[in-house]
mmCIF file of C-alpha atoms in Angstrom:
data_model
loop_
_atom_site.group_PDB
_atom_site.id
_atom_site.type_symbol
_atom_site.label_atom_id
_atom_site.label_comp_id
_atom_site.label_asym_id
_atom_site.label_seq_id
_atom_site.Cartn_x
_atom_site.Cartn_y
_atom_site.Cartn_z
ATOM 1 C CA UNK A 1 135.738 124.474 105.368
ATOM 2 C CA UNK A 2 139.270 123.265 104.766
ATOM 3 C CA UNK A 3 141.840 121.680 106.444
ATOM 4 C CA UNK A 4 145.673 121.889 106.094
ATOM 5 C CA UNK A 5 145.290 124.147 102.981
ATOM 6 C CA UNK A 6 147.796 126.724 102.639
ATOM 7 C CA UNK A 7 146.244 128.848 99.940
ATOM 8 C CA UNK A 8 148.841 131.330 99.444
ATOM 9 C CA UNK A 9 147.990 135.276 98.604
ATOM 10 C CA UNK A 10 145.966 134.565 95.728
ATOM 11 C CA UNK A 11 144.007 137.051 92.752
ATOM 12 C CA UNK A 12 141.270 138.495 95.253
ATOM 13 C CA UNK A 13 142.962 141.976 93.383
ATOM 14 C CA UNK A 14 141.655 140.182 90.574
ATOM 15 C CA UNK A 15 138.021 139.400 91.780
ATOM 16 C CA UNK A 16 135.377 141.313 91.233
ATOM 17 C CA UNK A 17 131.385 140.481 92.077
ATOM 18 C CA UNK A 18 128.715 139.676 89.306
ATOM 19 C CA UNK A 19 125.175 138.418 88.643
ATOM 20 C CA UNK A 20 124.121 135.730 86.889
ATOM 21 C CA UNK A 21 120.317 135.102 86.749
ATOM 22 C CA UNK A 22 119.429 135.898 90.354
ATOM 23 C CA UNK A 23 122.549 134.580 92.288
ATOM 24 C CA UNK A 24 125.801 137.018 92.461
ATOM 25 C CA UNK A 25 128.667 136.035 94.128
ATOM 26 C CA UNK A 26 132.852 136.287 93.380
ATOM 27 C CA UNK A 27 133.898 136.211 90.043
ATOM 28 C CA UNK A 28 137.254 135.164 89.195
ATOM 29 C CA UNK A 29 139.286 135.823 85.724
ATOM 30 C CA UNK A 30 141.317 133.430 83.941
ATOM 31 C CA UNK A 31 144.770 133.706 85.979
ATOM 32 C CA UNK A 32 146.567 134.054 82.405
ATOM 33 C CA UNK A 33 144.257 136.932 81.150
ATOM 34 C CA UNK A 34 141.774 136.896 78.126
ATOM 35 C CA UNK A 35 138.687 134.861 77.163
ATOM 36 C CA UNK A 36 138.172 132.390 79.433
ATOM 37 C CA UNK A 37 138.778 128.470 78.249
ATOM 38 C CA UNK A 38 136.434 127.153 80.657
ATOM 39 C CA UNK A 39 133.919 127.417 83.187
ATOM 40 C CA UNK A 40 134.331 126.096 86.921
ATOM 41 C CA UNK A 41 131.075 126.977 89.327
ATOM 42 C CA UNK A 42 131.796 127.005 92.949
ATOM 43 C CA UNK A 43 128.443 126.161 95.386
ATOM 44 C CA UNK A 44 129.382 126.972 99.310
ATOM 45 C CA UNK A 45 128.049 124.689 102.381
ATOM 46 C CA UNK A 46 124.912 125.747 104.496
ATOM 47 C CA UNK A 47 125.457 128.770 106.413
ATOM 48 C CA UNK A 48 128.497 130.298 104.365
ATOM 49 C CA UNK A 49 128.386 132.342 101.513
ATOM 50 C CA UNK A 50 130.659 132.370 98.322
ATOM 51 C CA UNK A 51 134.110 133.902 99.688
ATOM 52 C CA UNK A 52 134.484 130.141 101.707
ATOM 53 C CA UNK A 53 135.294 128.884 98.632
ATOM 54 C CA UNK A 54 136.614 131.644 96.380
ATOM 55 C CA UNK A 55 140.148 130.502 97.432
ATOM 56 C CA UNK A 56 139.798 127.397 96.051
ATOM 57 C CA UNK A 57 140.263 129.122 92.731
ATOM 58 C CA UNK A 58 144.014 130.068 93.307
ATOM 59 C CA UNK A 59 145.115 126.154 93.148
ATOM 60 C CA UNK A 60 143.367 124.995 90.731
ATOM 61 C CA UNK A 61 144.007 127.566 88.627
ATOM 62 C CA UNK A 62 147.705 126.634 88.417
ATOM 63 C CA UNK A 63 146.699 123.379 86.339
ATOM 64 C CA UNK A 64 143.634 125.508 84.605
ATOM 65 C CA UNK A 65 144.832 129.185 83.556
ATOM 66 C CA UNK A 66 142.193 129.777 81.296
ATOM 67 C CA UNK A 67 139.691 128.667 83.910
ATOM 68 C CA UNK A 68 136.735 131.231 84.834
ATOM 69 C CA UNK A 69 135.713 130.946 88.045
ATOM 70 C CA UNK A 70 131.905 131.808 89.918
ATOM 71 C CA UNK A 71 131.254 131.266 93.459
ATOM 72 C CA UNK A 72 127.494 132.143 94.001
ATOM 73 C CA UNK A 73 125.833 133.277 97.024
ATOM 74 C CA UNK A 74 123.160 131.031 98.066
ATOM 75 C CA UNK A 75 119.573 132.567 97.456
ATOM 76 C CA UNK A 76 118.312 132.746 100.816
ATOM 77 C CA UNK A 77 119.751 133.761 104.346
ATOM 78 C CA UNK A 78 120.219 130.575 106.994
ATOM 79 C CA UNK A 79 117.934 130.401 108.987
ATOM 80 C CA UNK A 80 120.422 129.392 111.858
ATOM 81 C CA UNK A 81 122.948 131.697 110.832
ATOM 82 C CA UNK A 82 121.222 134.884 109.084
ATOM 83 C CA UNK A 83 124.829 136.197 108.261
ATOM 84 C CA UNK A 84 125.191 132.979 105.996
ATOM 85 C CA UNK A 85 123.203 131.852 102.999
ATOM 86 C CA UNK A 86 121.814 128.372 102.017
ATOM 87 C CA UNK A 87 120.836 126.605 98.930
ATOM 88 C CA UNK A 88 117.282 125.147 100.623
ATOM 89 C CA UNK A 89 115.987 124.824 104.536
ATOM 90 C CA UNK A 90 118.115 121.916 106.038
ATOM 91 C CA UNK A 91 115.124 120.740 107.221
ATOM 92 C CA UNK A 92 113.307 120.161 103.674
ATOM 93 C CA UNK A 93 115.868 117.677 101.573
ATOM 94 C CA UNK A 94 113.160 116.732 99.528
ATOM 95 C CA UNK A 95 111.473 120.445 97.633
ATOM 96 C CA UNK A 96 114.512 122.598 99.032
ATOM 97 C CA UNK A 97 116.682 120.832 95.994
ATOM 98 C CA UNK A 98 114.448 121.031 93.823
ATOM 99 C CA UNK A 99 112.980 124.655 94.282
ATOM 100 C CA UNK A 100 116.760 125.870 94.472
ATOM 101 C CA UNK A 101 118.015 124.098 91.158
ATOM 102 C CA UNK A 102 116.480 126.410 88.356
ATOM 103 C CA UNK A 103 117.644 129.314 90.358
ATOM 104 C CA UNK A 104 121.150 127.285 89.853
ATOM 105 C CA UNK A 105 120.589 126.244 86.549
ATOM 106 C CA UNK A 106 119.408 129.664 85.047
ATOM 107 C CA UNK A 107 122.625 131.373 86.738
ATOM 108 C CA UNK A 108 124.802 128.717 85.295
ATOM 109 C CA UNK A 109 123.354 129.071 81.957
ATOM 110 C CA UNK A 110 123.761 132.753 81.740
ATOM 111 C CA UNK A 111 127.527 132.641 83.296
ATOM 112 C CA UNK A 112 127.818 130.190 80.096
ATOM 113 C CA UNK A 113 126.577 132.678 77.682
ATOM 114 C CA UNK A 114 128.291 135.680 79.149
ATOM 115 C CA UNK A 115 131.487 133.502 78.586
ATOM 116 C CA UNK A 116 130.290 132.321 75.393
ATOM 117 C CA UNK A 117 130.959 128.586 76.338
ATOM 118 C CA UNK A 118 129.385 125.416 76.145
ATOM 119 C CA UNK A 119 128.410 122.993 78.790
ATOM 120 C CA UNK A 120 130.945 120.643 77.595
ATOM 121 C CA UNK A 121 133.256 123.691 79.123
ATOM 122 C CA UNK A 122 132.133 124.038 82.244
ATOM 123 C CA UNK A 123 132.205 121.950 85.660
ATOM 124 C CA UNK A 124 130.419 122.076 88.751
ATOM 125 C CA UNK A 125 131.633 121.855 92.337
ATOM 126 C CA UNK A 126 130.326 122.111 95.728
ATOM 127 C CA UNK A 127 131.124 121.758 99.332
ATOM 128 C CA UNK A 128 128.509 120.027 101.886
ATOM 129 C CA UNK A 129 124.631 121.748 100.986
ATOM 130 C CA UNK A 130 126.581 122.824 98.056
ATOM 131 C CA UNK A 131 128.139 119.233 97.224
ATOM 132 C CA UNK A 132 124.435 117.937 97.536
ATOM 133 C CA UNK A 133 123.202 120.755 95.039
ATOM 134 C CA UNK A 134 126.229 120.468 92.559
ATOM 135 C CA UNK A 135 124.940 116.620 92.225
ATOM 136 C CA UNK A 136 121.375 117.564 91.769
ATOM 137 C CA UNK A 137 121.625 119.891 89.433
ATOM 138 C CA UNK A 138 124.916 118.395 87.450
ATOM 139 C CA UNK A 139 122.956 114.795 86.845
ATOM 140 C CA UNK A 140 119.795 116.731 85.486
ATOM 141 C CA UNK A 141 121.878 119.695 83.418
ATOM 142 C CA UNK A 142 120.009 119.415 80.020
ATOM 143 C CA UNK A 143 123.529 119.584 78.198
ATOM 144 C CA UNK A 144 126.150 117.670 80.422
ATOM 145 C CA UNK A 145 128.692 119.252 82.130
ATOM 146 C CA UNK A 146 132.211 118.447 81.915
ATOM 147 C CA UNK A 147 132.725 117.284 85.279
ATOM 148 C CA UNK A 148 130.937 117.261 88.834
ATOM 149 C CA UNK A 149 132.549 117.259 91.993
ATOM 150 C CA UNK A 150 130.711 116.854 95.290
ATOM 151 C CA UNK A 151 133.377 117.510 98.271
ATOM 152 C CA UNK A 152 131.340 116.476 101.767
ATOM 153 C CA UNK A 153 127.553 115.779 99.822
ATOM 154 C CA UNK A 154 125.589 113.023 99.400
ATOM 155 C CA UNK A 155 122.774 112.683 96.825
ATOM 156 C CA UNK A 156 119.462 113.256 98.252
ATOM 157 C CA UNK A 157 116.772 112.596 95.497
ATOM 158 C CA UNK A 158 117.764 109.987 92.775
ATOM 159 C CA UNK A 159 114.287 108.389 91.749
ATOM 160 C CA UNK A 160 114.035 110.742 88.510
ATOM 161 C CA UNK A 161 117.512 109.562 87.439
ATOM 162 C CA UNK A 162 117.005 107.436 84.051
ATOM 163 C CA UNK A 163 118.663 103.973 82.980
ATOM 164 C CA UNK A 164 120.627 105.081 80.126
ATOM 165 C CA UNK A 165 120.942 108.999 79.959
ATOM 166 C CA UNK A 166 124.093 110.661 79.471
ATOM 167 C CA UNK A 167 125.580 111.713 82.547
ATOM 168 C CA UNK A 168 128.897 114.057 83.470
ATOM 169 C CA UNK A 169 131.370 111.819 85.212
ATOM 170 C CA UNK A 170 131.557 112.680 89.192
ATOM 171 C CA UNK A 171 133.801 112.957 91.910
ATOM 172 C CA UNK A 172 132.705 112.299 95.344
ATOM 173 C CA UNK A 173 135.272 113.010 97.809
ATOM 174 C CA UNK A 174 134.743 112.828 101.827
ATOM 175 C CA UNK A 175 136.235 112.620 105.116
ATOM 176 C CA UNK A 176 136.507 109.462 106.952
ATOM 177 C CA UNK A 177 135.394 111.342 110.045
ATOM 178 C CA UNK A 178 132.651 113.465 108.758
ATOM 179 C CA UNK A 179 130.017 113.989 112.075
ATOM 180 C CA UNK A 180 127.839 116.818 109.900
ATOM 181 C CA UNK A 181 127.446 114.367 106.866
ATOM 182 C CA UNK A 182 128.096 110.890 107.728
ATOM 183 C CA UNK A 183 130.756 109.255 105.129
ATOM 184 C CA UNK A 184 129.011 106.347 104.660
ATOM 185 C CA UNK A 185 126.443 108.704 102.241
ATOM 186 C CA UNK A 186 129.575 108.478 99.755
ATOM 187 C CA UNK A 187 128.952 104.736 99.529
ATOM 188 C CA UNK A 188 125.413 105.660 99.447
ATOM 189 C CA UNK A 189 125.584 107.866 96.869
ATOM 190 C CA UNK A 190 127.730 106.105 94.804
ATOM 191 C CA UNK A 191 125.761 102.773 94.944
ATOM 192 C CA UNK A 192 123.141 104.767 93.494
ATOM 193 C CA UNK A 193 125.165 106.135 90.715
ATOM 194 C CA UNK A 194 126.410 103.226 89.552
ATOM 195 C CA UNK A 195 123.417 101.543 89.536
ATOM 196 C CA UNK A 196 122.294 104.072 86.481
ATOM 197 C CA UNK A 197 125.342 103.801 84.978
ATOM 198 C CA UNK A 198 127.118 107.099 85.754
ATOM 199 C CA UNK A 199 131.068 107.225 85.418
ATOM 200 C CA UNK A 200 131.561 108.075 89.574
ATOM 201 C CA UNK A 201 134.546 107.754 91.139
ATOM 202 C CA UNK A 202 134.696 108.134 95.230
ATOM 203 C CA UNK A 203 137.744 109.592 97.492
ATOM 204 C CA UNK A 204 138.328 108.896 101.255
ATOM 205 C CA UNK A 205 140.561 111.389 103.104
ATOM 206 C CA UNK A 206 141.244 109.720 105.952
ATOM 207 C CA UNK A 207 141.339 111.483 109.520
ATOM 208 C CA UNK A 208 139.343 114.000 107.886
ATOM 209 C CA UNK A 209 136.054 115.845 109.307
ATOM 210 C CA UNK A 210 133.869 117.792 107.606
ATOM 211 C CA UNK A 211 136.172 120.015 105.110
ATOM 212 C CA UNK A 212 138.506 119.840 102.449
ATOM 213 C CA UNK A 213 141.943 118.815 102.628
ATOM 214 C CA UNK A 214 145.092 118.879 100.730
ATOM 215 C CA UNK A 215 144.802 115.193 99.611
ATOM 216 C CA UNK A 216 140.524 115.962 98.422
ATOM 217 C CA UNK A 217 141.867 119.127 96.400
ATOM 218 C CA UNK A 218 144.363 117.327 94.452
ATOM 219 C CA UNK A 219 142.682 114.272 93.727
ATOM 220 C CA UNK A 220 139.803 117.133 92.812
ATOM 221 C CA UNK A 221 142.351 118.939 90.413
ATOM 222 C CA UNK A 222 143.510 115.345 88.956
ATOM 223 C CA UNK A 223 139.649 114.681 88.472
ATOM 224 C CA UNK A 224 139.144 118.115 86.551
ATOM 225 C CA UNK A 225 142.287 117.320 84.375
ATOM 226 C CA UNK A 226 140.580 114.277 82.905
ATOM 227 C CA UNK A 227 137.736 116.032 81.684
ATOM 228 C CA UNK A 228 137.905 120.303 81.667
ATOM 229 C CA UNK A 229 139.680 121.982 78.762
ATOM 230 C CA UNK A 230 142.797 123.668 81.110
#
């Protein structure tokens, strides 16, 4: 998943594993203790599970402290890779998104609850499959989120996007070198965005494959301080 980032020994003393709906996954405290200020959902890639990204909670939380953090497992094993989970079949880009978003949706929604926060509190994030889900469910949220960020996705279905809705403002960020999915999707993707009028900024990381990289994570972490309460 990531590329040149030193995550040093982070709060996995700290983490502990809950359910939210029907997905369970790492759970991660606020790093300064207490109620949490805000919400930040982590969606893995196809064929990993939710400890590929849990340490992407130690760096971020240095700019949010009071940042919860929940890394869900996908609900179904990969086909290619039964030791991994996915969000849909890889095959099926069309009903795989949308059969997987309520099961997203309802877990987000009770994470919210359980934290007593509103949407306006909470952003989502993914990596890859989970990039791709993060932007189908974050565009059709009935209460906005804070944020979106889509490391390595693309967005597959965009017909039932409206002219004129309110929209969370997203982050696409991608590697110039991508092979799994092609960079030119961010382009794509953010044509498409535009053209309904959602706030979308777009990040190259040049030299970069299919990962995250130093240079994605901070311009991530810049992103989120525009828009999360820290």
């Amino acid at each position: 998943m990531s590329r040149g980032l030193r995550i040093p020994p982070n709060r996995r003393d700290k983490m502990e594993i809950r359910s939210y709906g029907d997905l369970s996954g790492p759970f991660i405290p606020p790093a300064r203790g207490g109620l949490a200020s805000s919400l930040i959902v982590l969606l893995h890639g196809w064929g990993a599970d939710g400890n590929d990204l849990a340490d992407l909670a130690h760096p971020i939380s240095v700019r949010f402290p009071g940042a919860a953090f929940f890394v869900p497992n996908g609900p179904a094993p990969c086909r290619m890779n039964p030791a991994g989970r996915e969000w849909f079949d890889i095959d099926d880009r069309v009903n795989g998104p949308v059969a997987a978003a309520p099961v997203i949706d309802a877990a987000i929604a009770a994470a919210l609850a359980d934290l007593n926060l509103p949407a306006s509190a909470f952003a989502l994030a993914g990596f890859s499959q989970g990039g791709m889900m993060s932007l189908h469910c974050g565009l059709r949220h009935p209460e906005p989120a804070a944020a979106i960020i889509s490391f390595s996705g693309a967005l597959l279905l965009h017909e039932d996007l409206a002219d004129g809705a309110t929209y969370p403002p997203v982050l696409l960020v991608h590697g110039t070198d991508d092979q799994v999915v092609p960079f030119s999707l961010q382009a794509a993707s953010r044509d498409v965005m535009q053209s309904r009028s959602i706030e979308v900024e777009a990040v190259a990381c040049h030299r970069l494959g299919h990962g995250i990289d130093p240079d994605g994570l901070s311009a991530a972490i810049a992103f989120l301080a525009k828009h999360l309460p820290a």
